[in-house]
N, CA and C of each residue as an Amber inpcrd file, in Angstrom:
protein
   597
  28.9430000 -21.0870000  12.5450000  27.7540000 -21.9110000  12.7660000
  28.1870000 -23.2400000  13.3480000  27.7140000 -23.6770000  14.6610000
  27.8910000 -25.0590000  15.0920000  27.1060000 -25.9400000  14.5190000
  28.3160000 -26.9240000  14.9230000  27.0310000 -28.1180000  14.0670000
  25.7180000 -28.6560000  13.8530000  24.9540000 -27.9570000  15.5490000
  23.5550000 -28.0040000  15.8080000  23.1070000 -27.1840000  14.9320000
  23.4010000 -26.0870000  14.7020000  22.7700000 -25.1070000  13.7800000
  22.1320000 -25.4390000  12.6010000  21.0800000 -25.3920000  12.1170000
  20.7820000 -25.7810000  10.4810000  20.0120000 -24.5540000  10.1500000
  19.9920000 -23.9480000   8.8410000  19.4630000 -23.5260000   8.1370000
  17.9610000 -23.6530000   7.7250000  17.5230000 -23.3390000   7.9550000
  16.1910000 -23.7570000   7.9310000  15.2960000 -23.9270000   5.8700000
  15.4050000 -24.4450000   5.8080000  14.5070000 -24.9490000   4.1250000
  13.5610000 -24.4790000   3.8570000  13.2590000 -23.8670000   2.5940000
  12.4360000 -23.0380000   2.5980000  10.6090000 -24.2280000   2.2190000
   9.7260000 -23.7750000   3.0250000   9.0090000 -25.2010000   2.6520000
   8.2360000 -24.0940000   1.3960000   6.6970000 -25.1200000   1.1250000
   5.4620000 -24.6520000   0.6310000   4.9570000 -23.3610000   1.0910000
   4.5330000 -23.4140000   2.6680000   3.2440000 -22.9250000   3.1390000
   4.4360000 -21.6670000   3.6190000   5.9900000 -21.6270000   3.7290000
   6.6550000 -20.4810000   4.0780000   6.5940000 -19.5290000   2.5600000
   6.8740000 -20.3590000   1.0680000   6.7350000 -20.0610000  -0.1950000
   5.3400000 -18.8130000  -0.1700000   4.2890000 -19.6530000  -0.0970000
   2.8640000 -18.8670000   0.2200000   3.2340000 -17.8670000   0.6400000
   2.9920000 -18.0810000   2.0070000   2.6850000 -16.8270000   3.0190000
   3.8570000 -15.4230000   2.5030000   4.7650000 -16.0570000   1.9590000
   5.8530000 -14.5430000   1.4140000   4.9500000 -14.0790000   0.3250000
   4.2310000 -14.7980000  -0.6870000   3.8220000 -14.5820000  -2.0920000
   2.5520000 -13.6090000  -1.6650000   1.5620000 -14.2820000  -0.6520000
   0.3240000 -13.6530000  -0.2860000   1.0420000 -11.7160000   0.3840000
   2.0490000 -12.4250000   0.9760000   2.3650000 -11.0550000   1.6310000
   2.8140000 -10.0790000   0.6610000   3.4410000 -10.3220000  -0.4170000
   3.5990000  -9.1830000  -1.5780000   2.8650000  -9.0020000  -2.5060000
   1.5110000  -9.8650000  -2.6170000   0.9960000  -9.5950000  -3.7310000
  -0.3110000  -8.7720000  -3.0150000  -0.3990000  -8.4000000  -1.4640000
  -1.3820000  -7.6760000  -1.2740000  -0.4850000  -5.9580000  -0.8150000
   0.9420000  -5.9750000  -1.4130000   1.3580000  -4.4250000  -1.5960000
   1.1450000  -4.0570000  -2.6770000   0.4610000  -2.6760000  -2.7890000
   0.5990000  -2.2770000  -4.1720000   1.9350000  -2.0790000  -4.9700000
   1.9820000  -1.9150000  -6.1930000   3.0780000  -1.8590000  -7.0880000
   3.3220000  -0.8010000  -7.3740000   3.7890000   0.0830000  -7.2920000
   3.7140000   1.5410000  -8.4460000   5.0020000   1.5250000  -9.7670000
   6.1490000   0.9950000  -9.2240000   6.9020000   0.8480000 -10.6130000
   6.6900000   0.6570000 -11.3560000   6.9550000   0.8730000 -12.5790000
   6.7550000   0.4470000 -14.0020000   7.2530000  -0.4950000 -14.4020000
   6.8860000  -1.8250000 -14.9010000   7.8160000  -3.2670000 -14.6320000
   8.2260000  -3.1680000 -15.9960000   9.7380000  -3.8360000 -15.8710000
  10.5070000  -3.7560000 -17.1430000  11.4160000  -5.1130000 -17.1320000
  11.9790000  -5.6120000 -18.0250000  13.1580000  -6.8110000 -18.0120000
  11.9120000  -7.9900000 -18.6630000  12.6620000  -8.9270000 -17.4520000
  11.9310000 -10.2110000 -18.2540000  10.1380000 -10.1200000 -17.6970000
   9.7080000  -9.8420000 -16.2160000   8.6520000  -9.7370000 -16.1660000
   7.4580000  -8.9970000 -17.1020000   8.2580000  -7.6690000 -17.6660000
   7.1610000  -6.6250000 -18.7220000   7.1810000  -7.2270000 -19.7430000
   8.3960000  -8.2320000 -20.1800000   8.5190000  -8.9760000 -21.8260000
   7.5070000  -9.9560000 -21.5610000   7.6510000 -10.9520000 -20.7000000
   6.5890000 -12.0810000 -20.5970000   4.9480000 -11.3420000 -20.3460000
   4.6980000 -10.3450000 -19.6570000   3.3860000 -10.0050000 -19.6520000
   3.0580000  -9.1950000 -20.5450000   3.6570000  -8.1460000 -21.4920000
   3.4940000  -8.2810000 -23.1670000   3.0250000  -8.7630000 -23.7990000
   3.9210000 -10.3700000 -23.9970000   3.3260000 -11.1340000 -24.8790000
   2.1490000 -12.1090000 -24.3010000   1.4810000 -11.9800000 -23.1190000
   0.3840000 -12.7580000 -22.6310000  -0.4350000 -11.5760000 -23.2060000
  -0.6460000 -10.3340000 -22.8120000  -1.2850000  -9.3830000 -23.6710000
  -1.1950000  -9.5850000 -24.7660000  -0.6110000  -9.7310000 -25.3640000
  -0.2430000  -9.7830000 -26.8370000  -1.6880000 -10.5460000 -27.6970000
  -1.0650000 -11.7900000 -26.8420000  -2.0250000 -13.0140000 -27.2140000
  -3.5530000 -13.1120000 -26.1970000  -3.8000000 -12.7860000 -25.6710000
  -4.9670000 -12.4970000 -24.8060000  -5.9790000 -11.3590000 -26.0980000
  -5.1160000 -10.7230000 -26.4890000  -5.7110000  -9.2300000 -27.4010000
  -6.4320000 -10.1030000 -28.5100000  -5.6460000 -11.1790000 -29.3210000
  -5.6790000 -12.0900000 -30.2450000  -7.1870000 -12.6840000 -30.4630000
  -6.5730000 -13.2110000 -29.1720000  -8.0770000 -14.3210000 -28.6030000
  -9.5950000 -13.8960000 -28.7420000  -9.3840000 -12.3900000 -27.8480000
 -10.4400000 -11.5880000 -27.8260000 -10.8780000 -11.0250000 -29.2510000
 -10.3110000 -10.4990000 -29.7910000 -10.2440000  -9.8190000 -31.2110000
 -11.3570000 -10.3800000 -31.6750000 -10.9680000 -12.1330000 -31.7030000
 -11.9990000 -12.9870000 -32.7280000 -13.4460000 -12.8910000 -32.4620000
 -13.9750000 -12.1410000 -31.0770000 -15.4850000 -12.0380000 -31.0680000
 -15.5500000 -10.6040000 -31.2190000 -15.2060000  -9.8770000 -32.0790000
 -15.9540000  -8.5960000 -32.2500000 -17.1380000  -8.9060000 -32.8950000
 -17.8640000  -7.6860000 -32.6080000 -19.0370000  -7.4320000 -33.0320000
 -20.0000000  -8.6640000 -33.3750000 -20.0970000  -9.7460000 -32.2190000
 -20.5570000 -11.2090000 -32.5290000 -21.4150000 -10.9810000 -31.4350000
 -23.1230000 -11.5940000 -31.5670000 -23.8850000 -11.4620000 -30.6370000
 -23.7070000 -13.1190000 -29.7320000 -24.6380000 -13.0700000 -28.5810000
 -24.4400000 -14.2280000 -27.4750000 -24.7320000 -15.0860000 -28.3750000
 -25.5470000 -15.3880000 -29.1720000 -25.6400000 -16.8330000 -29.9290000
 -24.4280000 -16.7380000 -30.6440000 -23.8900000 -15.9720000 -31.7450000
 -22.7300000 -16.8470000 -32.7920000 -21.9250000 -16.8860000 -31.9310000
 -21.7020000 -16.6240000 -30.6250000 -19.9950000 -16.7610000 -30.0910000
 -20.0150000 -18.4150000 -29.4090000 -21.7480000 -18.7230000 -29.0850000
 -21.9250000 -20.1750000 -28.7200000 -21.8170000 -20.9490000 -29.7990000
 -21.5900000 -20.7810000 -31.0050000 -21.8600000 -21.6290000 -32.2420000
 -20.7410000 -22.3120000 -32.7750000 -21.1530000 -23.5930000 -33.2820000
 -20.1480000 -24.5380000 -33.6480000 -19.2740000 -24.3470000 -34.9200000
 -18.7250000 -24.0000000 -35.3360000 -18.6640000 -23.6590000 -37.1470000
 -17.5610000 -24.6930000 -37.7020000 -17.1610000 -25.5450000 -36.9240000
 -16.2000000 -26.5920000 -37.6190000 -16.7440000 -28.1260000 -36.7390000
 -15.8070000 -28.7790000 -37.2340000 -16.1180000 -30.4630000 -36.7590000
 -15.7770000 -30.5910000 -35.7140000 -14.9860000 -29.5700000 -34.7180000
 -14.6850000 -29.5180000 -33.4330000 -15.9260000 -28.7960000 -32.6200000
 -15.7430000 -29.2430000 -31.4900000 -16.6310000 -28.9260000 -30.5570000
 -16.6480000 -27.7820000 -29.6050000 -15.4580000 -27.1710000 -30.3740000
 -15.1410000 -25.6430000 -29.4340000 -15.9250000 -24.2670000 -30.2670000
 -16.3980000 -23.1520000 -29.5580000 -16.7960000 -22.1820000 -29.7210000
 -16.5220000 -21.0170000 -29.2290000 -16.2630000 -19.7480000 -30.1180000
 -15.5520000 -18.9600000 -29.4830000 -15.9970000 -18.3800000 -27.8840000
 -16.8690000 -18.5750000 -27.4560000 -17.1200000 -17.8840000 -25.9860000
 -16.3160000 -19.3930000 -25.5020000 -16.9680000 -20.3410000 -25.5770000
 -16.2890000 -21.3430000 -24.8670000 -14.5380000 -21.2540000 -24.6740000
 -13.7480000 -20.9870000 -25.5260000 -12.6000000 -20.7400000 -25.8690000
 -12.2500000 -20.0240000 -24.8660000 -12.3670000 -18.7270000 -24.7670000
 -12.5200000 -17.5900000 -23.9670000 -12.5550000 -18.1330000 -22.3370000
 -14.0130000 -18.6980000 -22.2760000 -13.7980000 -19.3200000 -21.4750000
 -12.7500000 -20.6090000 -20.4060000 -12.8420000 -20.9320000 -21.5530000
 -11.3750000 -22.0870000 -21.0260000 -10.1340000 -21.4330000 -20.5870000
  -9.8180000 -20.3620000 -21.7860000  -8.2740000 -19.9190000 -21.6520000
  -8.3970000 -19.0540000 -20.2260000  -9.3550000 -18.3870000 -19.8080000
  -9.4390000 -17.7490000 -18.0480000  -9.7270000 -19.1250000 -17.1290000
 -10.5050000 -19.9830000 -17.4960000 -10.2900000 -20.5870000 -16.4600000
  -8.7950000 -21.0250000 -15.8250000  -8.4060000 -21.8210000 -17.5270000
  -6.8750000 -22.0500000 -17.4130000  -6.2330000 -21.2630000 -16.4700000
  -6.1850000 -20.2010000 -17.1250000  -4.9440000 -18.7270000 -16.6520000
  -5.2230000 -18.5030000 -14.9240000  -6.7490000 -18.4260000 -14.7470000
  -6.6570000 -18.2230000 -13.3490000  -6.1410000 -19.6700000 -12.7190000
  -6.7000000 -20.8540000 -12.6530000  -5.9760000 -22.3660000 -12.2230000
  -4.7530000 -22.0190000 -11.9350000  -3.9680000 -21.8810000 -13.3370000
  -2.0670000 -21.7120000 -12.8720000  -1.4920000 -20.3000000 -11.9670000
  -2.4850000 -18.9850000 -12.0670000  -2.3260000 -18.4690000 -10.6500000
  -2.4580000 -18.9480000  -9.5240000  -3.4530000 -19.4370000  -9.4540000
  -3.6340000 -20.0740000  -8.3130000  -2.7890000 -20.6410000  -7.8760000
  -2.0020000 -22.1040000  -8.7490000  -0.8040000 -22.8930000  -8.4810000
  -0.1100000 -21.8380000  -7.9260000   0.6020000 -20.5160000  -8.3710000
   1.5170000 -19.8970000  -8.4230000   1.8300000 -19.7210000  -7.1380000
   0.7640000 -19.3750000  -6.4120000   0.9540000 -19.0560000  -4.9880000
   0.3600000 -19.9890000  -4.0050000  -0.6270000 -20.8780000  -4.0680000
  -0.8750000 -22.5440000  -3.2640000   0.1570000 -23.7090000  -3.6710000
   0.5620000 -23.5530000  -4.7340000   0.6850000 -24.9260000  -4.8420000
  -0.1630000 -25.8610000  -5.5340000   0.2210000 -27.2810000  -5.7570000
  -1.1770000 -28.0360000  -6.7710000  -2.1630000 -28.3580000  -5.7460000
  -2.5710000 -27.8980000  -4.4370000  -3.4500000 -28.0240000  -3.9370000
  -4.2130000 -27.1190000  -4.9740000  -4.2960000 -25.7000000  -5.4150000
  -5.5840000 -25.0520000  -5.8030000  -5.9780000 -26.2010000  -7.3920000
  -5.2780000 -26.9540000  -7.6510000  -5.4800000 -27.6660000  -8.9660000
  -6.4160000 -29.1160000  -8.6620000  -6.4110000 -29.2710000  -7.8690000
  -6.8230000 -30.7370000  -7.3480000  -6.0400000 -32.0000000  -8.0490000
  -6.6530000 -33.1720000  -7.4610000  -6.0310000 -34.3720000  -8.5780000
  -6.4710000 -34.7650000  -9.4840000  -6.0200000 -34.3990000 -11.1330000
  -6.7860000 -35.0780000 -12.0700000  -7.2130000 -36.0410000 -12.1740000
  -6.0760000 -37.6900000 -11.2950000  -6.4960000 -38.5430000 -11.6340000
  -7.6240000 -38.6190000 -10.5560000  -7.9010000 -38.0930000 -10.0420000
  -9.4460000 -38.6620000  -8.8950000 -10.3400000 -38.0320000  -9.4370000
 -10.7850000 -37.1690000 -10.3920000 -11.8490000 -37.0540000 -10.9330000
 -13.0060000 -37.8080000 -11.4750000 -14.0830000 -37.3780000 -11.0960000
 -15.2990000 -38.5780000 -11.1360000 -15.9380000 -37.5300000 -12.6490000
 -16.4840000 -38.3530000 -13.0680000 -17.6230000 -38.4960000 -14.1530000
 -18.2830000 -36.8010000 -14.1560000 -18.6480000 -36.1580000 -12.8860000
 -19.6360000 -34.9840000 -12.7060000 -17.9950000 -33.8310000 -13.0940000
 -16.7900000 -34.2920000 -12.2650000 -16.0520000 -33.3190000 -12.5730000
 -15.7090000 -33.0220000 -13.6080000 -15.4000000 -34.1850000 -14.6150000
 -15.2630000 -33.8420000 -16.3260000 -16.3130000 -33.4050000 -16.9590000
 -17.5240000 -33.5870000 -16.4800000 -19.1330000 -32.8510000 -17.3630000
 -18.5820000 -31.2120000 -17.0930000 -18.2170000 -30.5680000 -15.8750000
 -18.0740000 -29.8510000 -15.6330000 -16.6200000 -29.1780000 -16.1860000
 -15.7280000 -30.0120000 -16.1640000 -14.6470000 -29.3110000 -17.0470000
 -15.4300000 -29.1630000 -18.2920000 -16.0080000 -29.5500000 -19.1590000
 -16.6120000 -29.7780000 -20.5650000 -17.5510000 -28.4630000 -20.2020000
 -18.1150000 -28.2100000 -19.3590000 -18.8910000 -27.0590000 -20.0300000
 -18.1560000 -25.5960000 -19.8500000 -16.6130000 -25.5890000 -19.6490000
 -15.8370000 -24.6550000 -19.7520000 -15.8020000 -24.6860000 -21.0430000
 -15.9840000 -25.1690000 -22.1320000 -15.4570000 -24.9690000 -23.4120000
 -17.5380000 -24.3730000 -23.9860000 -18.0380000 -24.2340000 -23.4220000
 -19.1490000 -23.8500000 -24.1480000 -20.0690000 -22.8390000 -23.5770000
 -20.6870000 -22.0800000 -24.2590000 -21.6720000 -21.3770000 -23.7860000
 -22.7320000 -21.5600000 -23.2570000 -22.9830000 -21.7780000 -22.0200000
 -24.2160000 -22.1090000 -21.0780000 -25.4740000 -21.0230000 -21.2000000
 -26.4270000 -21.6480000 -20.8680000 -27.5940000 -20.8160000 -21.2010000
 -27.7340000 -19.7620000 -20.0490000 -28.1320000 -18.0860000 -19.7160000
 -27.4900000 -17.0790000 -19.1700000 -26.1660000 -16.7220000 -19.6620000
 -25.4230000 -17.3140000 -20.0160000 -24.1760000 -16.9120000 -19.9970000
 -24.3980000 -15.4590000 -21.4840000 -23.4980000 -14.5240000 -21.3480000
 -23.1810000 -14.0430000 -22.4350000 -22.0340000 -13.4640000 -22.3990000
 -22.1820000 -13.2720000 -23.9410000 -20.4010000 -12.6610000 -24.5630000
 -19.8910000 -11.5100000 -23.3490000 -20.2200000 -10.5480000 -23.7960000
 -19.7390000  -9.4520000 -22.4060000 -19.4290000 -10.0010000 -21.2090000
 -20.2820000 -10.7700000 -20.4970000 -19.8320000 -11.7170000 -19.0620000
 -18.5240000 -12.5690000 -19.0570000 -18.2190000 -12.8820000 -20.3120000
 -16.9510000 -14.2190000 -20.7330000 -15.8910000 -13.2050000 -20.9560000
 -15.8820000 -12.3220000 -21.4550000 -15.0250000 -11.3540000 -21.6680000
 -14.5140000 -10.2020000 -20.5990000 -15.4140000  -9.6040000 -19.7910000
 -15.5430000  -8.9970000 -18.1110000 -14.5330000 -10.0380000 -17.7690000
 -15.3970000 -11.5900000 -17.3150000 -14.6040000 -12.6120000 -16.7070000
 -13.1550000 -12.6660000 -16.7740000 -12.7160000 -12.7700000 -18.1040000
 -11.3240000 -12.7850000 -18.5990000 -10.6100000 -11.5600000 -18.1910000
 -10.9020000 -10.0230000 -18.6680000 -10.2420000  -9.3930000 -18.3730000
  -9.8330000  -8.9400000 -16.7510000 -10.6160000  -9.7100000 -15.8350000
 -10.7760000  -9.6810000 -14.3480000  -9.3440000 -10.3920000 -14.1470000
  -9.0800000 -11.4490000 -14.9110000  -8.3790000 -12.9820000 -14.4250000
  -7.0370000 -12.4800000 -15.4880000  -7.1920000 -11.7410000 -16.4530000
  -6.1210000 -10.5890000 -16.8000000  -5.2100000  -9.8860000 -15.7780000
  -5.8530000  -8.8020000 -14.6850000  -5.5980000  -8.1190000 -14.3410000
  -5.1740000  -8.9680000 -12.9060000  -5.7590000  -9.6340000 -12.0920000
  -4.8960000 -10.7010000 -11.6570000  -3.8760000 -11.3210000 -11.6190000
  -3.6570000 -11.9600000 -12.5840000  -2.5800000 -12.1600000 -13.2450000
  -1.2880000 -11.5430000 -13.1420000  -1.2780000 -10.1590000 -13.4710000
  -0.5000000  -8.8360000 -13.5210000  -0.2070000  -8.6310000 -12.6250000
  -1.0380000  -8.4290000 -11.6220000  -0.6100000  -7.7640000 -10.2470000
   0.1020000  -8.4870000  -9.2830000  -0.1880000 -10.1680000  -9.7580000
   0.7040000 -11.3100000  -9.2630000   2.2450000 -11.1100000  -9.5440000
   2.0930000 -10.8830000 -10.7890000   3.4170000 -11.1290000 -11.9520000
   4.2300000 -10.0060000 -11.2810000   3.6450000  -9.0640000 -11.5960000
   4.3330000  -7.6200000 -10.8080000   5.1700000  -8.0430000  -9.1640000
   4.3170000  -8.1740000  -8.6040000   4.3690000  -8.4090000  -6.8890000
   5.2650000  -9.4900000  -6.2180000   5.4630000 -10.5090000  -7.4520000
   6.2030000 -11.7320000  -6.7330000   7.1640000 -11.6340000  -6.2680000
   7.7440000 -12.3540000  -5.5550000   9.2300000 -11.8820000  -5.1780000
  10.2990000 -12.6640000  -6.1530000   9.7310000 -14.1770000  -6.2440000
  10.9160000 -14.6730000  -7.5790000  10.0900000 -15.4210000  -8.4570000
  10.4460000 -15.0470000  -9.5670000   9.8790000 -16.1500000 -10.5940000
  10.4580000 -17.5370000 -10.9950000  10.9320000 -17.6630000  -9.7420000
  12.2340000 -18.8240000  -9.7920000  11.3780000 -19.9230000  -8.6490000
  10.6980000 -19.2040000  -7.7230000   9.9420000 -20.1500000  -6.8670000
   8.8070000 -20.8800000  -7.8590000   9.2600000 -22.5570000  -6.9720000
   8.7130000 -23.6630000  -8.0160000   7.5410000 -24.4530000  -6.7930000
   6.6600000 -24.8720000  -7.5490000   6.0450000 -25.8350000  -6.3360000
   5.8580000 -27.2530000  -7.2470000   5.5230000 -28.6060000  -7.1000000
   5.3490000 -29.6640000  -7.3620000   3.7700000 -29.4610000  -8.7870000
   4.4300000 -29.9970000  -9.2490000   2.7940000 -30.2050000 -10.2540000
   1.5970000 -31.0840000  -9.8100000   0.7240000 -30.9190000  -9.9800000
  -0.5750000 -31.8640000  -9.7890000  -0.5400000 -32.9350000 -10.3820000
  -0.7150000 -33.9820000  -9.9610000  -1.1400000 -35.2940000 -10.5730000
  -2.1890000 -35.1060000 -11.9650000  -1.9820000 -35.8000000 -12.9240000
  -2.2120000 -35.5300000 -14.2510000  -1.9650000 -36.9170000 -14.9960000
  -2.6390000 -37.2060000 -15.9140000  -2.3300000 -38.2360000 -16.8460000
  -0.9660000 -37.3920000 -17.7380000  -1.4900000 -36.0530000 -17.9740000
  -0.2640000 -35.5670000 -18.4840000   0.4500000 -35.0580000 -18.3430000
   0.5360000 -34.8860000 -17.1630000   2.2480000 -34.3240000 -16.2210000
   2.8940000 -35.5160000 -15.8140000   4.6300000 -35.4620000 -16.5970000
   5.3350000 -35.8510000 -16.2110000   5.5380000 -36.1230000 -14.0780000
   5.4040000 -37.2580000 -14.0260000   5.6110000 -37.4960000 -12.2810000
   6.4540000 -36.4830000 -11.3750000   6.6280000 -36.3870000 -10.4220000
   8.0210000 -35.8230000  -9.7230000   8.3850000 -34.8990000 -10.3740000
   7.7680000 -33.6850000 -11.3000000   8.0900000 -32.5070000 -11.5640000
   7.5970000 -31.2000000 -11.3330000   9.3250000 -30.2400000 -10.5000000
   7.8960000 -28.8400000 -10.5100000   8.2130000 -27.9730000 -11.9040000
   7.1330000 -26.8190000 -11.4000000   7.4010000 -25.8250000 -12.1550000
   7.4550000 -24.5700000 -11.2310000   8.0330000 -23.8900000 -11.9680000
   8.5820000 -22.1530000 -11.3600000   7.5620000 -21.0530000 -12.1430000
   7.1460000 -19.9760000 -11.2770000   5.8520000 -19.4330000 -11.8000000
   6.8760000 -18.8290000 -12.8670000   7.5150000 -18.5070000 -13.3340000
   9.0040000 -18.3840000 -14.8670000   7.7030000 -19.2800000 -16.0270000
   8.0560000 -20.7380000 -15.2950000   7.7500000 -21.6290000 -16.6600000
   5.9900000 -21.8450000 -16.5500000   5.3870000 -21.7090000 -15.6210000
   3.6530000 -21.5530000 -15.4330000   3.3020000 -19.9720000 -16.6340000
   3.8310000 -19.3110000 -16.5250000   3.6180000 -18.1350000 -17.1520000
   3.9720000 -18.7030000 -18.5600000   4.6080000 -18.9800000 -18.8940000
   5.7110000 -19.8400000 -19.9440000   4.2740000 -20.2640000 -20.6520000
   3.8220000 -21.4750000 -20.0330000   2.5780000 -22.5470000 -19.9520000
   1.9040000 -21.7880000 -21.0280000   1.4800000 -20.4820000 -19.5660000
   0.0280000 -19.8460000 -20.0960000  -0.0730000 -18.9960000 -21.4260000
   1.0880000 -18.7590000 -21.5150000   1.6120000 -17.8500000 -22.8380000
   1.0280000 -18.8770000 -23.9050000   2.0050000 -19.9800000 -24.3180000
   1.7430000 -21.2120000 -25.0210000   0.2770000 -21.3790000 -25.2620000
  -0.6460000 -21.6730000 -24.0010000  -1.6670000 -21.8970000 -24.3800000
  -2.5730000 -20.9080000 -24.6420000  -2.5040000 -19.6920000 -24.4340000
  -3.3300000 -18.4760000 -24.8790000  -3.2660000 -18.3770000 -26.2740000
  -1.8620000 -18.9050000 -26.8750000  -1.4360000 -18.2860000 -28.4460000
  -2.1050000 -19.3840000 -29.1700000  -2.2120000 -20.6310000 -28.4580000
  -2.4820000 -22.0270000 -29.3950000  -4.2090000 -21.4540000 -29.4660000
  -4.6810000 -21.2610000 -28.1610000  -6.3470000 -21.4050000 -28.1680000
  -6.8390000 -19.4920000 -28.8780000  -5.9080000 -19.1020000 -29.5460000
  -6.2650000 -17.5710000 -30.3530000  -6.0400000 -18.1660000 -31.7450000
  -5.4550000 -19.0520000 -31.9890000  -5.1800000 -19.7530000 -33.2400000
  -6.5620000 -20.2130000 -33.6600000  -7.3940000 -21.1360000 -32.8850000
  -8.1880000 -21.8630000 -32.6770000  -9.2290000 -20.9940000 -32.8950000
  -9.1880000 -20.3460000 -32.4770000 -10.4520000 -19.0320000 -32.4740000
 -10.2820000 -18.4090000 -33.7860000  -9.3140000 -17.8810000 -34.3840000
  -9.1470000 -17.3570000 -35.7270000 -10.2410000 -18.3500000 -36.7690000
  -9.7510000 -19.6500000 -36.3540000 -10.3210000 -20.5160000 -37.5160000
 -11.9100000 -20.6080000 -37.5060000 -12.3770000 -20.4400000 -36.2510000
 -13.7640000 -20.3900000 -35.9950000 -14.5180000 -19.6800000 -36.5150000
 -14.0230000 -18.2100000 -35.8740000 -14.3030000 -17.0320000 -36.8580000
 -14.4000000 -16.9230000 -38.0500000 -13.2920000 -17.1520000 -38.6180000
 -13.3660000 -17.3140000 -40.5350000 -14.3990000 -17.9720000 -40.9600000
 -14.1030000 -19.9050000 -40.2050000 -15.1830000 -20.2690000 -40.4850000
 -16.7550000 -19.8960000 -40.6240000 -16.8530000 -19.0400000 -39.2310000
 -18.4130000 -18.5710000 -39.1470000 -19.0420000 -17.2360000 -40.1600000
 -18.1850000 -16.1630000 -40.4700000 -18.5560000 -15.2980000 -41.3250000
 -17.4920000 -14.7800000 -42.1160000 -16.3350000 -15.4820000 -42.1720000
 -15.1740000 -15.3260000 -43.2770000 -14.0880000 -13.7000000 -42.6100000
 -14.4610000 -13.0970000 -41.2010000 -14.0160000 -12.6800000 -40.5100000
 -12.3580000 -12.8760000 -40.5030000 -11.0670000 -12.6310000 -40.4890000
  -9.8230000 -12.7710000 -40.2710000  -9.4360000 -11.7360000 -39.5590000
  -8.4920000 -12.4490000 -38.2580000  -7.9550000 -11.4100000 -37.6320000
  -6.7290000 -10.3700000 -38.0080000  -6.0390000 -11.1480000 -38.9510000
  -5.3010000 -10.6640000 -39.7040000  -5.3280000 -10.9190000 -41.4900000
  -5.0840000 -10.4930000 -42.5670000  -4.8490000 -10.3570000 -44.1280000
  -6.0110000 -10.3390000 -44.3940000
């Protein structure tokens, strides 16, 4: 290689266009190693989450049953919005995230009614929703080429500055927060008709 020669860097929008290009081949292998362990336990905990609205009609899954302001459809809700958001990252970049800190007044009303049950809305629809943004998910996870490709985080009051993440540690994320917000839901449940997902 002469000295003119350079290597070319791999950017963003080259990152993309490889990710878009494998995640619209189908998969047929059976995924095994670290990808089938990490999407396991997002199943795992996705199963959890869900569990807590059996046999609950559209009103109790909107209902408040503690001093917090979360409800199990709302819950549900959040954790797909979440899960789909950090796909999104996975393959845009924090463009699909926007900037937290420029959010106006209408965009946080609107984050806020991810945590609750809107009027139309029902249980079956929040749950459809999720298992859609499930299966998404999967076919990403499956298809990628590395789980090592990182892109920059979104501006955030609570993201550390100047840091990325690798869809490895986004999956990582979503794991974390699926298991915390099935926790959350357990307690609701109990609270509302003494229901336990487990003992």
């Amino acid at each position: 290689m002469t000295t003119t020669e350079r290597i070319a860097e791999p950017t963003t929008e080259s990152i993309t266009e490889s990710i878009t290009e494998s995640i619209t081949e189908p998969v047929t292998e059976p995924l095994t190693g670290e990808r089938a362990d990490l999407l396991e336990t997002l199943a795992k905990h996705r199963h959890f989450l869900r569990f807590t609205t059996r046999d609950l009609t559209d009103e109790q899954a909107g209902l408040r049953t503690t001093v917090s302001e979360l409800c199990l459809g709302g819950l549900i809700k959040h954790t797909a919005a979440a899960e789909r958001s950090w796909t999104d990252f996975i393959v845009n970049g924090p463009s699909a995230m926007g900037d937290f800190t420029a959010m106006t007044e209408a965009d946080w009303t609107r984050r806020a009614d991810e945590f609750k049950m809107l009027p139309g809305e029902t249980l079956a629809g929040v749950l459809d929703d999720y298992a859609e943004v499930a299966r998404r998910t999967e076919e990403l996870i499956a298809a990628l080429p590395d789980l090592g490709a990182a892109h920059p985080l979104p501006k955030a009051p609570w993201f550390e500055a100047d840091t990325e993440w690798s869809a490895r540690r986004v999956l990582m994320h979503v794991i974390a927060e699926t298991a915390q917000h099935a926790g959350h839901a357990d307690i609701i449940r109990e609270s509302l008709d003494g229901a336990k997902s487990m003992g």
